[in-house]
Amino acid sequence: MKRLLLTVFATLMLLPAVADEGMWLPSLISSRMKDMRLKGFKLTTEDIYSINKASMKDAVVLFGGFCTGEIISEEGLVLTNHHCGYDAIQSHSAVEHDYLTNGFWARNRQEELPNEGLWVRILVRMEEVTDRLAAGATREELIAEAVKEGKNYRATIEQMYYGNQQFLFLYQQFDDVRLVGAPPSSIGKFGGDTDNWIWPRHTGDFSLFRIYADQNNEPAAYSTENVPYRPKRHFTVSTRGIDEGDFTMIYGFPGNTQQYITSDAVKYVQHRSDPMKIDLRTRRLEIIGKAQEADPKVRIQYAAKHANIANAWKKWQGEVMGLERLKTIEKKEAYEARFRAWAADKAEYAHLLDSLEAAYASTADWYYMQELRNETIGTIELWKGAFMRLSALQSDNKQITPAQIETFYKDYDAEVDKQLTVAVLKGFEEYCLEGAYPAKLKTLIEKHGGVESYVEYLYRESRATSLEKGLEANEEQWKSDPALELYLIIQPEMCRIPRNLSNVEAIEKWFRPYLKALMEFDPQRAFFPDANMTLRVSYGAVAGYEYADGEYHIPHTTLDGIIAKDNPAIYDYDIPQSLREVYAAKDYGRWAVEMEGKRTVPVCILATNHTTGGNSGSPILNGRGELVGLNFDRTWRSTMSDIAFDPTICRNIGVDIRYVLFVIDKIGGASYLIDEMTLK
Ligand code: ARG
Ligand code: GLU
């Protein structure tokens, strides 16, 4: 069977691409090279990924485990998104030096700020280990063996195609990563939640960090003795711009897609999961939004929370709309009918769709309840506060520091949390499946005469409602705190759930043979493994799209568009005074371009690359592998590409690198950072 699979893969390599769909493993990128070169890529497979010489992969970093970044100088300068560096920027901010509001620019190496707990990883190599695992080696053995090869090496083994293939990813991790620069939020987050997932876009979503290493250029914990890391490879920056139709390539760490799920799983997402989560988040956002309007302090405290809740909320709405528009369920059903007919006389495969269907039927409710819990009771902050404070008092628990507790309360308002708790407890009850409501919770709430009066009691009696209130409390008192009582009731029900319903083991085990069968059934299809936070290449072109009948959206925006949106009365559109002044003086320096018949500065670009969450901060490269932009978003209508990609509408959004340079130079006054880059 293994050989057959290999034959199938070999056949795939000869086929032309259908669209710009796909997130390809860099070590197997040769299978796409013909198509890539046809579309404008000028380099070779070895330039993208090589274990023998420095290649582009040496300049791409997994940033903190949730974003991508890229190295852009010989001295370890790293570019990523503002929203990826946000926590680091926020943690260094205080009223006297508010870097979120005003931006931050280290004037020299001494001013670069260390960030405890922030790391980056650079891929050493990736290697298929399917055979070794089949031959009896354990994952632990393979990992232990690999990490011995170098200093601070980390390894993971990741499944491709639901486990038909296993790959070992070996990384070198650097733990001294310092903040170098960030624009004011009014540039880095310009447009805020209003423009999030939207094109046309005008966000300067970038920040700069630097990797530090020891004297031998090896990873080391933070130390004043450390020096800037000298990378094997850094990206050259192209200031020549990029036009509609030009080749683009994204190199980064996409997090999660589910391209091969059956119609049952799409139904689950489109009809059950997304609508439930969207509705529950609408309620929470309304409560937070109202409180923010009423109180400027709450507006700041809940800004990041609101942004987080709203981000996926908006994405899911686009996903549901996109799946409906694309008729993904119907298309998958038709595809499955053809598969069924093909598989009917193949004993190994004939039962697969029925097995999958049965597995979904018996598992979906469980997964739904887990998702419901996470979106409701799981979001209550009061019990998190109580739990943190109890843990901090327990001597065997050194995880929670007083600083963490202070940070928690800095952004906590008990009145808002209380209203949210009423809403999520009611939401939980409303969406809870028959018979699944925890008996103990029911008893507790009934004892207090219903949700409202229970929550009244909870927030009156708990010591976790403010930092001050619980200062004197000891371990015993925390243990009997009403917030802990709630926690203990729900905690046994809560667990880390697989990232998608289809990854629940009872279902996933059928996907393994199903994927194998699909590759035989549909050899024309350009199979690529689902995103799983491993390094991938996607490629496409700069492209606009038809937004509505007669309304074409061009793939560029400019500084003039920022000025048109500028409005000091609207928080999301209030640009820094310095940017107004630069615009008034037309002081664009070397960043000026002629676009759309005017002298301006380019801001954002739109392209057809297949991306998802985790691709934030990924380099957008031209056909010569030069950095032309920085990925940070998709359009919300294209977010169904996590399940089904539609080349006519799916677009990723990035900042034009020239806007990044313009902001560093003209707003940050930090042109010395540009001097260490390689510009072309
Ligand atoms: N939508 C982008 C992503 O999925 C950007 C999120 C950060 N920006 C925001 N306004 N919340 O992560
Ligand atoms: N902003 C997303 C991120 O943080 C990328 C947008 C997307 O989902 O494509 O990774």
XYZ file of C-alpha atoms in Angstrom, residues 143-638:
496
model
C 12.673 13.295 18.951
C 15.305 12.560 21.581
C 17.754 11.498 18.902
C 17.158 14.572 16.731
C 17.413 17.230 19.433
C 20.870 15.958 20.359
C 22.213 17.320 17.081
C 22.459 20.933 18.161
C 22.054 23.505 20.866
C 18.504 24.185 22.017
C 17.037 22.013 19.301
C 13.339 21.217 19.507
C 11.547 18.570 17.512
C 7.951 17.663 16.841
C 6.409 14.884 14.816
C 3.399 16.004 12.838
C 0.838 14.053 10.895
C 0.147 14.762 7.264
C -2.990 13.472 5.564
C -4.477 12.322 8.855
C -1.448 10.227 9.672
C -0.786 8.600 6.307
C 2.542 10.345 6.559
C 4.502 11.444 9.604
C 7.128 14.154 9.470
C 9.733 15.142 11.965
C 10.339 18.872 12.210
C 13.611 19.845 13.799
C 14.013 23.445 14.956
C 16.585 25.564 16.700
C 14.895 27.723 19.313
C 16.123 31.159 20.347
C 14.922 32.444 23.693
C 16.396 35.947 23.703
C 14.152 37.935 21.383
C 14.019 41.690 21.933
C 11.575 44.356 20.888
C 13.182 46.806 18.454
C 10.366 48.871 17.063
C 6.629 49.266 16.715
C 4.531 51.969 15.128
C 1.792 53.676 17.144
C -1.356 51.502 17.305
C -3.098 54.138 15.221
C -0.894 52.881 12.376
C -0.257 49.266 13.435
C -3.929 48.654 14.213
C -5.353 51.357 11.962
C -8.956 50.485 11.102
C -9.209 48.267 14.222
C -12.068 45.810 14.308
C -14.036 47.923 11.825
C -11.639 47.115 8.996
C -10.528 43.705 10.264
C -10.965 41.040 7.522
C -11.867 43.821 5.090
C -10.486 45.091 1.815
C -9.710 47.906 0.976
C -7.322 47.998 3.917
C -4.907 50.587 5.313
C -3.267 48.929 8.316
C 0.492 49.214 8.947
C 0.387 45.896 10.810
C 4.101 45.413 11.576
C 6.599 45.368 14.430
C 10.314 44.632 14.677
C 12.266 42.316 16.961
C 15.841 41.068 17.131
C 17.170 37.596 17.862
C 20.118 37.514 20.250
C 22.591 34.656 20.599
C 25.666 33.877 22.652
C 29.239 34.649 21.547
C 29.239 31.487 19.409
C 26.031 32.500 17.625
C 24.158 29.774 19.497
C 20.836 30.137 21.330
C 21.090 31.311 24.931
C 18.809 32.534 27.669
C 18.622 36.323 27.973
C 21.917 37.861 29.006
C 23.510 41.280 28.603
C 26.480 39.381 27.148
C 24.399 38.128 24.230
C 24.940 39.605 20.793
C 22.716 39.920 17.710
C 22.242 36.597 15.957
C 23.988 36.267 12.601
C 21.545 34.251 10.469
C 22.501 31.843 7.709
C 20.188 33.786 5.472
C 18.104 36.974 5.536
C 15.638 38.339 3.023
C 16.597 41.090 0.619
C 13.961 43.821 0.593
C 12.668 44.945 -2.785
C 11.535 48.552 -2.948
C 10.536 48.259 -6.598
C 6.981 47.293 -5.788
C 4.754 44.677 -7.261
C 1.898 44.951 -9.750
C -1.343 43.155 -10.402
C -0.572 39.795 -11.984
C 2.934 39.530 -10.517
C 3.974 36.286 -8.837
C 3.819 36.195 -5.029
C 4.871 33.526 -2.615
C 4.078 33.207 1.089
C 6.430 31.286 3.323
C 5.095 30.685 6.826
C 3.289 28.645 9.448
C -0.434 28.242 8.624
C -2.310 26.820 11.614
C -5.371 24.810 10.703
C -7.355 23.851 7.616
C -9.684 20.947 6.832
C -9.726 20.549 3.075
C -10.735 16.884 2.895
C -13.610 16.667 5.346
C -16.837 15.124 4.185
C -20.172 16.878 3.773
C -21.153 15.768 7.303
C -18.316 17.771 8.803
C -19.119 20.821 6.673
C -22.727 20.602 7.841
C -21.475 20.559 11.398
C -19.393 23.708 10.886
C -21.920 25.593 8.786
C -25.169 24.651 10.530
C -24.224 23.901 14.123
C -20.852 25.064 15.333
C -20.364 28.419 13.610
C -23.944 29.710 14.124
C -23.855 28.783 17.833
C -20.484 30.431 18.373
C -21.384 33.524 16.345
C -24.603 34.063 18.302
C -22.954 33.607 21.688
C -20.135 35.968 20.763
C -22.590 38.573 19.450
C -24.099 38.675 22.946
C -20.726 39.028 24.653
C -19.548 41.675 22.215
C -22.712 43.702 22.813
C -22.156 43.691 26.556
C -18.487 44.603 26.257
C -19.181 47.205 23.569
C -21.786 48.978 25.712
C -19.529 48.984 28.748
C -16.689 50.348 26.642
C -18.834 53.179 25.352
C -19.922 54.084 28.853
C -16.490 54.074 30.461
C -13.148 54.993 28.848
C -11.317 52.861 31.407
C -13.250 49.784 30.338
C -12.628 50.678 26.710
C -8.901 50.240 27.291
C -9.205 47.282 29.674
C -11.330 45.307 27.245
C -9.740 46.438 23.973
C -7.640 43.317 23.434
C -10.412 41.005 24.698
C -12.940 42.625 22.402
C -10.554 42.363 19.458
C -9.931 38.676 20.149
C -13.596 37.781 20.475
C -14.514 39.828 17.414
C -11.745 38.388 15.252
C -13.031 34.809 15.060
C -16.636 36.026 15.265
C -16.239 37.962 12.037
C -14.233 35.187 10.433
C -16.933 32.572 11.142
C -19.595 34.800 9.629
C -17.540 35.009 6.454
C -17.009 31.255 6.560
C -20.725 30.441 6.801
C -21.508 32.902 4.025
C -18.719 31.550 1.842
C -19.715 27.901 2.326
C -23.299 28.777 1.448
C -22.263 30.728 -1.609
C -19.947 28.000 -2.806
C -22.537 25.279 -2.091
C -19.768 23.282 -0.499
C -22.123 20.769 1.113
C -23.840 19.973 -2.183
C -20.531 19.750 -3.997
C -19.072 17.438 -1.391
C -22.200 15.266 -1.501
C -21.900 14.903 -5.255
C -18.198 14.112 -4.923
C -18.945 11.520 -2.250
C -21.594 9.911 -4.438
C -18.988 9.444 -7.146
C -16.501 8.119 -4.621
C -19.088 5.673 -3.321
C -19.707 4.307 -6.804
C -15.969 3.972 -7.406
C -15.324 2.311 -4.061
C -18.290 -0.061 -4.205
C -16.273 -3.026 -5.478
C -13.180 -2.322 -3.379
C -13.495 -4.169 -0.112
C -10.937 -1.957 1.575
C -12.759 1.269 0.752
C -16.415 0.456 0.164
C -17.462 1.006 3.773
C -15.483 4.197 4.374
C -18.172 6.825 3.880
C -20.608 4.855 6.008
C -17.995 4.426 8.714
C -17.265 8.140 8.632
C -20.940 8.996 8.742
C -21.476 6.737 11.737
C -18.438 8.190 13.483
C -19.727 11.727 12.966
C -23.171 10.760 14.163
C -21.808 9.328 17.387
C -19.227 12.053 18.061
C -20.632 15.383 16.902
C -22.788 15.955 19.994
C -19.874 15.427 22.330
C -17.704 17.838 20.343
C -20.515 20.355 20.134
C -20.917 20.324 23.923
C -17.190 20.884 24.362
C -17.294 23.809 21.992
C -20.358 25.178 23.755
C -18.651 24.939 27.133
C -15.557 26.687 25.819
C -17.619 29.517 24.354
C -19.730 29.999 27.481
C -18.756 28.824 30.950
C -15.147 28.532 29.821
C -15.019 32.286 29.208
C -16.014 33.345 32.734
C -13.047 35.215 34.116
C -14.041 35.213 37.778
C -13.141 31.587 38.332
C -9.888 32.103 36.425
C -9.014 34.887 38.833
C -9.863 32.732 41.842
C -7.976 29.799 40.447
C -4.848 31.873 39.774
C -4.874 33.257 43.271
C -5.348 29.888 44.891
C -2.513 28.462 42.767
C -0.208 31.328 43.717
C -0.643 30.426 47.396
C 0.090 26.767 46.911
C 3.771 26.268 47.492
C 4.180 23.505 44.932
C 2.854 25.767 42.218
C 5.413 28.217 40.952
C 3.634 28.884 37.685
C 1.608 31.888 38.789
C 3.492 35.038 39.750
C 2.091 38.102 41.558
C 2.836 40.100 38.397
C 0.559 37.821 36.380
C -2.229 38.305 38.882
C -1.797 42.060 38.707
C -1.897 41.952 34.920
C -5.104 39.952 35.102
C -6.801 42.518 37.334
C -5.446 45.471 35.388
C -7.748 44.419 32.563
C -10.617 43.088 34.656
C -13.896 44.748 35.552
C -16.137 42.683 37.826
C -19.311 44.457 36.707
C -18.664 43.654 33.048
C -17.650 40.102 33.918
C -20.830 39.669 35.935
C -23.030 40.695 33.024
C -21.061 38.367 30.779
C -21.519 35.522 33.236
C -25.304 35.953 33.201
C -25.233 35.938 29.408
C -23.039 32.871 29.031
C -24.859 30.824 31.679
C -28.133 31.559 29.889
C -26.517 30.868 26.536
C -25.182 27.563 27.815
C -28.627 26.550 29.025
C -30.231 27.570 25.758
C -27.815 25.714 23.502
C -27.235 22.759 25.789
C -28.327 19.421 24.358
C -31.074 17.553 26.074
C -29.753 15.580 29.024
C -26.293 17.111 28.843
C -26.754 19.864 31.415
C -24.519 19.128 34.438
C -26.745 18.130 37.351
C -24.550 19.859 39.934
C -24.732 23.154 38.075
C -28.491 22.852 37.865
C -28.743 22.249 41.604
C -26.435 25.147 42.376
C -28.343 27.622 40.218
C -31.728 26.433 41.458
C -30.572 26.726 45.052
C -30.069 30.438 44.444
C -33.320 30.915 42.562
C -32.125 31.144 38.966
C -29.222 32.439 36.907
C -29.545 36.138 37.824
C -29.744 35.630 41.545
C -27.032 32.992 41.480
C -24.714 35.404 39.667
C -25.636 38.183 42.135
C -24.577 35.902 44.943
C -21.439 34.777 43.116
C -20.113 38.285 42.526
C -21.134 39.501 45.971
C -19.501 36.664 47.884
C -16.443 35.817 45.804
C -13.122 37.351 46.796
C -11.921 37.197 43.219
C -13.836 40.267 42.025
C -10.908 42.593 42.634
C -7.224 42.424 43.474
C -7.761 44.223 46.801
C -10.670 42.152 48.014
C -8.776 38.899 48.180
C -5.411 40.169 49.385
C -5.807 38.833 52.914
C -7.414 35.549 51.960
C -5.568 32.311 52.683
C -5.523 29.008 50.880
C -8.482 27.582 52.794
C -10.605 30.620 52.108
C -9.837 30.487 48.405
C -10.705 26.814 48.342
C -14.187 27.601 49.606
C -14.658 30.651 47.410
C -17.927 30.457 45.404
C -15.981 31.043 42.161
C -13.959 27.911 42.897
C -17.175 26.027 43.565
C -18.275 26.886 40.047
C -14.876 25.958 38.685
C -14.905 22.551 40.370
C -18.298 21.743 38.909
C -17.361 22.504 35.342
C -13.694 21.605 35.375
C -14.124 17.814 35.046
C -16.184 18.389 31.907
C -13.646 20.660 30.305
C -10.741 19.270 28.356
C -8.530 20.248 25.490
C -10.506 19.282 22.445
C -9.007 18.228 19.120
C -8.732 21.254 16.877
C -11.526 20.102 14.579
C -14.374 17.647 14.916
C -12.683 15.542 12.226
C -9.585 15.225 14.397
C -11.452 13.400 17.137
C -9.789 9.992 17.170
C -13.006 8.065 16.462
C -13.372 10.028 13.225
C -9.764 10.611 12.345
C -9.020 6.912 12.196
C -11.364 6.617 9.196
C -9.812 9.623 7.530
C -6.507 7.821 7.273
C -7.777 5.174 4.808
C -10.196 7.682 3.278
C -7.370 10.011 2.251
C -5.424 7.112 0.833
C -8.493 6.080 -1.134
C -9.134 9.628 -2.339
C -5.664 9.812 -3.838
C -6.393 6.738 -5.906
C -9.904 7.804 -6.763
C -8.984 11.337 -7.776
C -5.390 11.341 -9.024
C -5.929 14.619 -10.899
C -6.482 16.480 -7.662
C -3.530 18.482 -6.330
C -3.357 17.071 -2.818
C -1.571 18.993 -0.107
C -1.600 18.239 3.610
C -3.885 20.310 5.800
C -2.250 23.202 7.640
C -0.999 22.163 11.072
C 1.394 24.935 12.131
C 4.232 23.508 10.089
C 6.232 25.433 7.511
C 4.488 25.824 4.149
C 4.788 27.607 0.849
C 1.804 28.994 -0.956
C 2.038 30.897 -4.197
C -0.154 32.985 -6.405
C -0.278 36.492 -7.771
C -1.205 40.021 -6.819
C -4.858 40.264 -7.832
C -7.989 42.289 -7.294
C -11.424 40.719 -7.481
C -15.016 41.415 -8.338
C -16.562 42.481 -5.061
C -20.048 42.953 -6.468
C -21.588 43.246 -9.882
C -19.695 46.025 -11.618
C -17.512 46.698 -8.607
C -13.923 45.608 -9.022
C -11.523 46.011 -6.098
C -7.994 46.845 -7.204
C -5.199 45.139 -5.253
C -3.465 48.272 -3.915
C -4.235 50.968 -1.397
C -2.352 54.192 -0.731
C -1.634 56.841 1.868
C -4.319 58.975 0.258
C -6.830 56.337 1.339
C -5.625 56.597 4.930
C -6.070 60.355 4.851
C -9.575 59.907 3.414
C -10.499 57.678 6.387
C -8.706 59.846 8.971
C -11.135 61.096 11.624
C -10.007 62.164 15.108
C -13.536 61.486 16.398
C -13.445 57.801 15.450
C -11.012 55.794 17.557
C -10.183 53.262 14.821
C -9.464 56.001 12.266
C -7.590 58.569 14.316
C -4.108 58.660 12.780
C -1.040 60.140 14.502
C -0.494 63.871 13.999
C 2.952 63.123 12.571
C 1.379 61.199 9.696
C -0.961 64.122 8.944
C 2.044 66.411 8.842
C 4.058 64.177 6.549
C 1.054 64.023 4.253
C 0.486 67.785 4.317
C 4.136 68.435 3.480
C 4.135 65.573 0.931
C 7.380 64.626 2.608
C 7.503 61.068 1.232
C 11.235 61.031 0.506
C 12.362 57.956 -1.368
C 9.094 56.142 -0.658
C 7.019 58.247 -3.064
C 5.451 56.419 -6.016
C 3.134 57.299 -8.881
C -0.040 55.273 -8.407
C -3.536 55.717 -9.744
C -2.360 58.970 -11.284
C -1.097 60.535 -8.073
C 2.126 60.891 -6.127
C 1.571 58.867 -2.977
C 2.893 56.051 -0.760
C 1.700 52.438 -1.279
C 0.060 50.877 1.809
C -1.531 47.410 1.429
C -1.653 44.687 -1.203
C -4.089 41.922 -2.074
C -3.080 38.534 -3.534
C -4.354 35.036 -4.276
C -2.173 33.047 -1.870
C -3.837 30.322 0.150
C -3.274 31.347 3.780
C -4.854 30.943 7.184
C -4.375 31.938 10.829
C -0.694 31.563 11.712
C 0.323 33.028 8.370
C 0.216 36.408 10.065
C 3.646 37.943 9.760
C 4.628 35.721 6.817
C 6.869 37.244 4.183
C 5.261 38.031 0.836
C 8.016 37.352 -1.691
C 8.328 38.180 -5.370
C 9.581 35.844 -8.088
C 13.174 36.531 -7.053
C 12.523 35.648 -3.440
C 12.749 39.285 -2.336
C 10.526 40.674 0.366
C 7.765 42.855 -1.076
C 5.222 42.655 1.719
C 4.114 41.264 5.050
C 1.004 39.092 5.267
C -1.531 39.873 8.007
C -5.078 39.003 6.993
C -7.582 37.609 4.517
C -10.849 39.056 3.304
C -13.689 37.725 5.460
C -15.582 36.411 2.440
C -12.672 34.148 1.684
